[in-house]
PDB file of C-alpha atoms in Angstrom:
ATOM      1  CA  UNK A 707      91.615 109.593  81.390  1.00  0.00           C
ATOM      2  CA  UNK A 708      89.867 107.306  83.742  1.00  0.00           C
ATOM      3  CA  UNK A 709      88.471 109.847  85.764  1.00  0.00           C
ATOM      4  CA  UNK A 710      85.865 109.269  88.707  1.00  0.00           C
ATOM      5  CA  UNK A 711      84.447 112.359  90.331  1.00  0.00           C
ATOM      6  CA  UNK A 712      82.908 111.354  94.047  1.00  0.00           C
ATOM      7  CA  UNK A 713      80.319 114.598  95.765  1.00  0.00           C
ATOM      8  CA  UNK A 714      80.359 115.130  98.537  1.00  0.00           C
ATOM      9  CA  UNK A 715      83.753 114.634  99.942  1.00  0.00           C
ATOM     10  CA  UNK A 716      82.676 115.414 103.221  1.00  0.00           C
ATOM     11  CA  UNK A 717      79.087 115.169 104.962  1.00  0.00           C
ATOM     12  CA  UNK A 718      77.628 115.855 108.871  1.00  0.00           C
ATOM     13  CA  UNK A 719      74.452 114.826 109.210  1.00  0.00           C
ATOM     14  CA  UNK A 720      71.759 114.377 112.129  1.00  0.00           C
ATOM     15  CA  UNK A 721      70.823 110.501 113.031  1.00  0.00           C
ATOM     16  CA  UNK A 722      67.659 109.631 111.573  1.00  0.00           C
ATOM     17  CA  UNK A 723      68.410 111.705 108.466  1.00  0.00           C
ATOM     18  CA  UNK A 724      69.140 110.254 104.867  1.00  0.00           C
ATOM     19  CA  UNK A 725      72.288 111.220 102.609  1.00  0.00           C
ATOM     20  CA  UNK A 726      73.210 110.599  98.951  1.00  0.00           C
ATOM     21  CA  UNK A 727      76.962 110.117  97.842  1.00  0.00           C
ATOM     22  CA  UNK A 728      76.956 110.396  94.005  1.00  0.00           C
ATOM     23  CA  UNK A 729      79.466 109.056  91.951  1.00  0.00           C
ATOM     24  CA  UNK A 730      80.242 109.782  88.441  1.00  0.00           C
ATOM     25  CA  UNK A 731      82.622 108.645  85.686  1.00  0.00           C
ATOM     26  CA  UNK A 732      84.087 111.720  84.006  1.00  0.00           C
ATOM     27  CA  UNK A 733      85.342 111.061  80.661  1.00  0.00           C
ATOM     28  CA  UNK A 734      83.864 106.943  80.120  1.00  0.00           C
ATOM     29  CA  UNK A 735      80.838 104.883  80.472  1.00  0.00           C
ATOM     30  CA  UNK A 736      81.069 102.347  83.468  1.00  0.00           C
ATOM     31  CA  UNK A 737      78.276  99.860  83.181  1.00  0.00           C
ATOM     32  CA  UNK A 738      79.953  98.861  86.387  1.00  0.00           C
ATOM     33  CA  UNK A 739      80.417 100.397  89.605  1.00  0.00           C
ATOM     34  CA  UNK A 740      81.448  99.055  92.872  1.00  0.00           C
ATOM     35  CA  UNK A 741      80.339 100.784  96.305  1.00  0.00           C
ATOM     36  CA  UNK A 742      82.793 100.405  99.117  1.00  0.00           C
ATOM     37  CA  UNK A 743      83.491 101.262 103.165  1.00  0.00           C
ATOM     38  CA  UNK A 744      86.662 101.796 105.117  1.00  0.00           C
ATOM     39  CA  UNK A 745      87.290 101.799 108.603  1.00  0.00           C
ATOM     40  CA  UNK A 746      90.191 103.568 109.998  1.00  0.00           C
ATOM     41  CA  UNK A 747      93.235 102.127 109.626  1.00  0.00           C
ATOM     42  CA  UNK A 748      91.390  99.120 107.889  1.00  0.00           C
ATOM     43  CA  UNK A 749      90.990  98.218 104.269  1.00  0.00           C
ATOM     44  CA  UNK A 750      88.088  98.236 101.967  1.00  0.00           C
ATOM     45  CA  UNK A 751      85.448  96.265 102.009  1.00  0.00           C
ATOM     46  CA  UNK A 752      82.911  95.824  99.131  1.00  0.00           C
ATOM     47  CA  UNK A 753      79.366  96.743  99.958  1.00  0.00           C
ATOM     48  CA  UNK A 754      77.534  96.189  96.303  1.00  0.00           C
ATOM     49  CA  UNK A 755      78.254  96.136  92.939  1.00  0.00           C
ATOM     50  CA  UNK A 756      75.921  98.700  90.450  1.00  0.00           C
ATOM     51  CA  UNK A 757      75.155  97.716  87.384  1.00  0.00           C
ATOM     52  CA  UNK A 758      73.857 100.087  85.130  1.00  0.00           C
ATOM     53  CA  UNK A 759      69.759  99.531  84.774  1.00  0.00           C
ATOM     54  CA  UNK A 760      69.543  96.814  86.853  1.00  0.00           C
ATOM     55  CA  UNK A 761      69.138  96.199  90.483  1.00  0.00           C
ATOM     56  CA  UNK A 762      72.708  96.200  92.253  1.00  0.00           C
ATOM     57  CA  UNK A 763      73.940  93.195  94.016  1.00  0.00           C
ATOM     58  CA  UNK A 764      74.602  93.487  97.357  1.00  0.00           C
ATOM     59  CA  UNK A 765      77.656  91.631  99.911  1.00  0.00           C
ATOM     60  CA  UNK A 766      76.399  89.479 102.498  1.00  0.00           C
ATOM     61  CA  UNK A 767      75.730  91.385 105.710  1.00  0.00           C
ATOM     62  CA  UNK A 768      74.794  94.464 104.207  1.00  0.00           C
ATOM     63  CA  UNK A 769      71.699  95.660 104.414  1.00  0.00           C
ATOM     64  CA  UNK A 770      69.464  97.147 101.042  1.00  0.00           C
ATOM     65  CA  UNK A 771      67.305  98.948 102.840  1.00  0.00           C
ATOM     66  CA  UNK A 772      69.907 100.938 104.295  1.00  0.00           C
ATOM     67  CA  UNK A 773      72.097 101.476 102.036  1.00  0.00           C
ATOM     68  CA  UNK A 774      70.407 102.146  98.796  1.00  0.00           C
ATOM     69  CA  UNK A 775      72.105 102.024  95.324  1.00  0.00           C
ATOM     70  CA  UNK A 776      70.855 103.498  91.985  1.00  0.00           C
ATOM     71  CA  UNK A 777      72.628 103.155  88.442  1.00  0.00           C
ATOM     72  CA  UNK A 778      69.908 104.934  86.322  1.00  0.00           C
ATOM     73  CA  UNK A 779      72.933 106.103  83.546  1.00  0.00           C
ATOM     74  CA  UNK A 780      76.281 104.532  82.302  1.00  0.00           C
ATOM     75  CA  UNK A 781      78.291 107.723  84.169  1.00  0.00           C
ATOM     76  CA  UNK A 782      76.669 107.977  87.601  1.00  0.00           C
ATOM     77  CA  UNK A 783      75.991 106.013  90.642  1.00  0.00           C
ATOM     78  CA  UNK A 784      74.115 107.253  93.835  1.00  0.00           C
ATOM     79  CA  UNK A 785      74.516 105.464  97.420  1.00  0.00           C
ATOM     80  CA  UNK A 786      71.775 106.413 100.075  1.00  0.00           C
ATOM     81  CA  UNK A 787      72.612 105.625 103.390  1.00  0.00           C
ATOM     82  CA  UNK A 788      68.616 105.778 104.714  1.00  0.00           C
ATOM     83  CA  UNK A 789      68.086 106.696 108.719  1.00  0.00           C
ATOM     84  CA  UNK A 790      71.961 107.257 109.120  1.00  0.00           C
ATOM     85  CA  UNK A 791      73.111 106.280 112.753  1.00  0.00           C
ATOM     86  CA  UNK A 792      75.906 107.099 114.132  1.00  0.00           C
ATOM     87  CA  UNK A 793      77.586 103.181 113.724  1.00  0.00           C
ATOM     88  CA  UNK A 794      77.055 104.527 109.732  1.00  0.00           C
ATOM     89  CA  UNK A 795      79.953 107.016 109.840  1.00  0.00           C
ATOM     90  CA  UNK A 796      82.591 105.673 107.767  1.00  0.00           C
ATOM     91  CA  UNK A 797      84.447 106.352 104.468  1.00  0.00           C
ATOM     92  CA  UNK A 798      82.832 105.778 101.263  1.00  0.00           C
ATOM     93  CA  UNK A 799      84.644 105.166  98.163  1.00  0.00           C
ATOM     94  CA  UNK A 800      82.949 104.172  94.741  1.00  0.00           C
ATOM     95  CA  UNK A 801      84.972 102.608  91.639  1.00  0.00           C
ATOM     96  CA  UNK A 802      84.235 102.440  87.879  1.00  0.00           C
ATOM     97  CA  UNK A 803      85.045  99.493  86.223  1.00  0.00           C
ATOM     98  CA  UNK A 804      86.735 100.391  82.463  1.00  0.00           C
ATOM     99  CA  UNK A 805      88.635  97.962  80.114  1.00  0.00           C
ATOM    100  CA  UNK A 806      88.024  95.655  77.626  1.00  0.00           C
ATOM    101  CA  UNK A 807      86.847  93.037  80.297  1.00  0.00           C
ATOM    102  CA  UNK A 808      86.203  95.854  82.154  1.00  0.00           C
ATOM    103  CA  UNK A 809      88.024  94.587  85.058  1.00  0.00           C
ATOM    104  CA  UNK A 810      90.444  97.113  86.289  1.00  0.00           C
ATOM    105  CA  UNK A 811      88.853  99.791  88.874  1.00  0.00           C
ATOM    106  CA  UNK A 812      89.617 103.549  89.088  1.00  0.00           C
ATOM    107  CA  UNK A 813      88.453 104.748  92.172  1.00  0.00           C
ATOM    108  CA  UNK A 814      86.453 107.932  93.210  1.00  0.00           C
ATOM    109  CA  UNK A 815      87.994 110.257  96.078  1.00  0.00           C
ATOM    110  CA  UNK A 816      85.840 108.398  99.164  1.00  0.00           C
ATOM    111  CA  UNK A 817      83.093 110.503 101.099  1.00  0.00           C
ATOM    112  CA  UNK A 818      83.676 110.827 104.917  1.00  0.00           C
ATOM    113  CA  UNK A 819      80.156 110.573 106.370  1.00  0.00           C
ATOM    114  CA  UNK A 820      79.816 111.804 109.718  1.00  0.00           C
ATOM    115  CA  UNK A 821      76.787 110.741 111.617  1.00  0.00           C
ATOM    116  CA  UNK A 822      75.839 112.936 114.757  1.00  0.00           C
TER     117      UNK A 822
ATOM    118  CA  UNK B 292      88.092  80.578 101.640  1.00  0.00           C
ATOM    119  CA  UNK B 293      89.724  83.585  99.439  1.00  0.00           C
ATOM    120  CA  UNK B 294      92.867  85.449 101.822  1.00  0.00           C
ATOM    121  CA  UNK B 295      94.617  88.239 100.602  1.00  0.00           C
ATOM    122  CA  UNK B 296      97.736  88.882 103.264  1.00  0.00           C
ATOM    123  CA  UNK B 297      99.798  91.616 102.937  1.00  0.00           C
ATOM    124  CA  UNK B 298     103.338  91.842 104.601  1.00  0.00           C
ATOM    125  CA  UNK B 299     104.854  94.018 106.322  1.00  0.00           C
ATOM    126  CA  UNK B 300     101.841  96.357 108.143  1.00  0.00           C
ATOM    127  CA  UNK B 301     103.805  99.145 108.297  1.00  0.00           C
ATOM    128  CA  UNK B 302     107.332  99.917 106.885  1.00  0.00           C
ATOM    129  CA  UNK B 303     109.194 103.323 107.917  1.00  0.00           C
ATOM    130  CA  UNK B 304     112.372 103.872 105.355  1.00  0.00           C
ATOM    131  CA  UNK B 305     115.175 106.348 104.502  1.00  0.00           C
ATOM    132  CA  UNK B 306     115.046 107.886 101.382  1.00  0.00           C
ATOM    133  CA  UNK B 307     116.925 106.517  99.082  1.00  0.00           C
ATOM    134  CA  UNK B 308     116.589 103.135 101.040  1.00  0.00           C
ATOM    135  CA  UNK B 309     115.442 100.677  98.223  1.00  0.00           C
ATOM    136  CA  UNK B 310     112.714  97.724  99.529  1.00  0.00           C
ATOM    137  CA  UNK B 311     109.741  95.148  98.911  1.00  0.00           C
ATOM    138  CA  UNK B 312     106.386  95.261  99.588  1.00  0.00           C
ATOM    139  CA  UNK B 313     104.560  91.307  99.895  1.00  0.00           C
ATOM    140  CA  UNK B 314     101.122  90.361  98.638  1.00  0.00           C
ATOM    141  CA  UNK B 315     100.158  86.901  98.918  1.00  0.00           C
ATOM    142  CA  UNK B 316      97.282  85.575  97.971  1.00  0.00           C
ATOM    143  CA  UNK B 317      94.825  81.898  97.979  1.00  0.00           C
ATOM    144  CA  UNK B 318      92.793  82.121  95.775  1.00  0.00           C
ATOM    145  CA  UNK B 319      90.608  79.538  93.767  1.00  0.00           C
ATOM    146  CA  UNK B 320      91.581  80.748  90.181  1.00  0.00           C
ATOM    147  CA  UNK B 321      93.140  83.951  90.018  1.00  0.00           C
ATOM    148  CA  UNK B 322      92.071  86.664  87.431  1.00  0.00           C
ATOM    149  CA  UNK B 323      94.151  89.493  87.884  1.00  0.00           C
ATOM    150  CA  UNK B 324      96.149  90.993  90.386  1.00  0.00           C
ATOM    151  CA  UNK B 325      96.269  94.652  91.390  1.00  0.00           C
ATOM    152  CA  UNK B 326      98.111  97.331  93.612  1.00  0.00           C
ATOM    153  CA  UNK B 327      96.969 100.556  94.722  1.00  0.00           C
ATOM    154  CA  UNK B 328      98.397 102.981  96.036  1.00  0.00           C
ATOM    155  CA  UNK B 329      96.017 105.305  98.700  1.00  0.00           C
ATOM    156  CA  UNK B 330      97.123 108.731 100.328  1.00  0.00           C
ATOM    157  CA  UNK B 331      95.369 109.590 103.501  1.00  0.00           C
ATOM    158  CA  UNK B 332      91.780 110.513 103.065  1.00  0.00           C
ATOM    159  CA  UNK B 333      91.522 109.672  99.687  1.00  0.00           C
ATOM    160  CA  UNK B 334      90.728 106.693  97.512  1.00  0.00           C
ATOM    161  CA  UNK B 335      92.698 104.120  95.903  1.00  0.00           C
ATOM    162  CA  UNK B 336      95.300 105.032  92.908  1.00  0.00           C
ATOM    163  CA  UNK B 337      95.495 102.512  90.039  1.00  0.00           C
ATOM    164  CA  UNK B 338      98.921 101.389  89.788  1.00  0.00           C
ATOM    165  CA  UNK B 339      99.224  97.650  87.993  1.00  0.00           C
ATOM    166  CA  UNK B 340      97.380  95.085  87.192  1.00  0.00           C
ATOM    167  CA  UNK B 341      99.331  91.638  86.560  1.00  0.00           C
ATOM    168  CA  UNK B 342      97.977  88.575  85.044  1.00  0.00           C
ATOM    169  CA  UNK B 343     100.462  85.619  85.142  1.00  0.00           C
ATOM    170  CA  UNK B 344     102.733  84.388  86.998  1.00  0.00           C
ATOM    171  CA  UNK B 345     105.898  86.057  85.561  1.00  0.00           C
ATOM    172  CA  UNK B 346     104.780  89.319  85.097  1.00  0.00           C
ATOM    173  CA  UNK B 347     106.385  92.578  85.969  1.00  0.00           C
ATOM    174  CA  UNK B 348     105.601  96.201  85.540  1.00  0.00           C
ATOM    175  CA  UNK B 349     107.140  99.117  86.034  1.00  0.00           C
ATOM    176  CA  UNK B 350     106.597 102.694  86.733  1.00  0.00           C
ATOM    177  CA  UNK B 351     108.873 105.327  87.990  1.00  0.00           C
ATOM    178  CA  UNK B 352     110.545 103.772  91.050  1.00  0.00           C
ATOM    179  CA  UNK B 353     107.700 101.269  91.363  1.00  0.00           C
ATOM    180  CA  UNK B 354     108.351  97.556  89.904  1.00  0.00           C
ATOM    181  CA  UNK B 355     105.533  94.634  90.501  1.00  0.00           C
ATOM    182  CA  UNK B 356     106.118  90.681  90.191  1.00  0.00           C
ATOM    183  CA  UNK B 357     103.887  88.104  90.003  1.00  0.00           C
ATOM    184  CA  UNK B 358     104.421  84.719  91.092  1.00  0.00           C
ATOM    185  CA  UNK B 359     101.847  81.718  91.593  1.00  0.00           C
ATOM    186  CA  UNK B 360     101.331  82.529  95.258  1.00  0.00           C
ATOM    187  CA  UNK B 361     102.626  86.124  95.272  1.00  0.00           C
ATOM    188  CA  UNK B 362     103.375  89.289  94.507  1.00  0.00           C
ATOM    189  CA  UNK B 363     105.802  91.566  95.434  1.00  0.00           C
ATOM    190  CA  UNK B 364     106.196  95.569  94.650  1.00  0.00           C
ATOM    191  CA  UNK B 365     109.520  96.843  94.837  1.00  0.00           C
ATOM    192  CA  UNK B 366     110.240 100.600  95.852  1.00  0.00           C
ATOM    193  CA  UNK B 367     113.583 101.428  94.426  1.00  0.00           C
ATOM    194  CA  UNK B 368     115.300 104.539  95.645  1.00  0.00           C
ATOM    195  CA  UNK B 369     112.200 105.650  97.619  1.00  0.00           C
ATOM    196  CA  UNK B 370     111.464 110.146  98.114  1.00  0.00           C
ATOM    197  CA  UNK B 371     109.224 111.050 100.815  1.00  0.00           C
ATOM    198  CA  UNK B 372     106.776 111.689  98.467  1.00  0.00           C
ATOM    199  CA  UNK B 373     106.105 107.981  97.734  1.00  0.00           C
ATOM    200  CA  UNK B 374     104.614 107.414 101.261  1.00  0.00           C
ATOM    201  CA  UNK B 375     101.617 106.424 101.343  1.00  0.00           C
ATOM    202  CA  UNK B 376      99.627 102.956 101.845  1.00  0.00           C
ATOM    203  CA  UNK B 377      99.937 100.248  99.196  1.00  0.00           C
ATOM    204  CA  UNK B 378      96.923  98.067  99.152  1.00  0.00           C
ATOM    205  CA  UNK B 379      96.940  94.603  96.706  1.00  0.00           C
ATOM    206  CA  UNK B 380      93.997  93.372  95.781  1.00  0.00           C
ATOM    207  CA  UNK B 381      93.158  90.272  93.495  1.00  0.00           C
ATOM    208  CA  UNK B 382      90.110  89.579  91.084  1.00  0.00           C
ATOM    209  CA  UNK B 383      89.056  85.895  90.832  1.00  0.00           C
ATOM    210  CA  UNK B 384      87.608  83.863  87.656  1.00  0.00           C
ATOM    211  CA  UNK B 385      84.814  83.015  89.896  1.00  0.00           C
ATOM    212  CA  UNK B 386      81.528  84.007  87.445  1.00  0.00           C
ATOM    213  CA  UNK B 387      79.288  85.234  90.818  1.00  0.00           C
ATOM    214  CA  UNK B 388      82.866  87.221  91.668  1.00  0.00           C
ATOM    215  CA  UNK B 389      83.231  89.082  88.161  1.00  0.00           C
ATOM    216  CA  UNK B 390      84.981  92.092  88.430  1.00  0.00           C
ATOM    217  CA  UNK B 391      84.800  92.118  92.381  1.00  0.00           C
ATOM    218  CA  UNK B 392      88.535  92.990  93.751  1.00  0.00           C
ATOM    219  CA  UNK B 393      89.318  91.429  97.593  1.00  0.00           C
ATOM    220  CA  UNK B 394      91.575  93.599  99.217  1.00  0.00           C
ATOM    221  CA  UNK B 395      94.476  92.820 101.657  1.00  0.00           C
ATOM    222  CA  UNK B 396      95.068  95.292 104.198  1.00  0.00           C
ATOM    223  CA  UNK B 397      97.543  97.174 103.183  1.00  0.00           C
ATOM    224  CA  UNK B 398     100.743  98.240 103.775  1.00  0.00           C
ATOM    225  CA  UNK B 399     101.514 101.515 104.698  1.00  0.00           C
ATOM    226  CA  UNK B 400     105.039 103.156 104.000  1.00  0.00           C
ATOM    227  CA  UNK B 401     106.693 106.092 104.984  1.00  0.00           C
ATOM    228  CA  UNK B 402     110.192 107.603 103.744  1.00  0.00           C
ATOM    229  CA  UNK B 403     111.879 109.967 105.636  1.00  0.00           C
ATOM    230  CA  UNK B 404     114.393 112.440 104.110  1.00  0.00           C
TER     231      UNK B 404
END
């Protein structure tokens, strides 16, 4: 159980172009889900958290308009990284919050976004 | 100001050569501690969660402790197949925080047959 399915694993793009990374909970309802980036050979850092029907809540220093997240359903979460630039490539991971507090994360498998 | 520190950065080990992983942490109410464990190029693999100080979980060669300023995972009999990097990360009480994990930087391990 406790599955979270992350498309596309892998995405070129052109700079100035927009991509989607969709993230879905397989076999639960997440009413949360956290966006995050990594660096190479750095850790994660937390972008936003999604919560399902509302507006997400982003981390200081990131930008909305860039980055833009949508929770319209309790299994899936969309990121839209708007105008990519090359300073945008970077690994994207989502996580879906389950439990009874819902506080323990299970992560998707990250989307390497490569902006040319 | 929330830190997360994770000791040592990288650890290269014998297999079969038991050792300790260190995670410690200041935080202003702690709500749960976690470790992950994340294979290149993919994400993050739930492995425990601990709650109070005194805790310890197991699984497979894999055994977590909690204390009030740290935690420690202990790889016991290590294959090559448990390299990979460890990342702790802790939740805090903090009502603006909910559910948000802060992540040290990780640890990364490799055995060597």
């Amino acid at each position: 159980g406790a599955v979270v399915s992350q498309h596309p694993s892998w995405v070129i793009c052109k700079s100035g172009t927009s991509v989607k990374i969709e993230c879905r909970s397989l076999d639960f309802q997440a009413t949360t889900m956290f966006w995050y980036r990594q660096f190479p050979k750095q850790s994660l850092m937390l972008m936003a958290t999604s919560n399902e029907g509302s507006k997400a809540t982003y981390e200081q220093g990131v930008e909305k308009d860039k980055f833009l997240i949508n929770h319209a359903s309790l299994t899936l979460s969309t990121l839209t990284v708007t105008s990519a630039h090359p300073e945008d490539s970077s690994f994207y991971i989502c996580s879906a919050a389950i439990g009874q507090t819902k506080n323990i994360q299970y992560f998707g498998a990250g989307t390497r976004l490569s902006v040319l | 100001e929330d830190q997360v520190t994770q000791s040592p950065e990288a650890l290269r080990l014998q297999e079969g050569e038991s050792s300790s992983l260190n995670c410690s942490y200041t935080v202003s109410g702690l709500r749960g501690l976690f470790w992950y464990r994340q294979d290149p190029g993919k994400g993050p693999e739930f492995l425990f969660t601990l709650y109070s100080a005194g805790e310890e979980k197991e699984k497979e060669r894999l055994k977590a402790t909690l204390t009030k300023k740290e935690s420690f995972l202990h790889i016991t009999a290590p294959k090559p197949e448990d390299s990979a990097t460890y990342l702790c990360a802790v939740q805090t009480i903090l009502t603006d925080s909910w559910g948000k994990l802060q992540f040290g930087a990780g640890t990364q391990v490799v055995v060597t047959p």
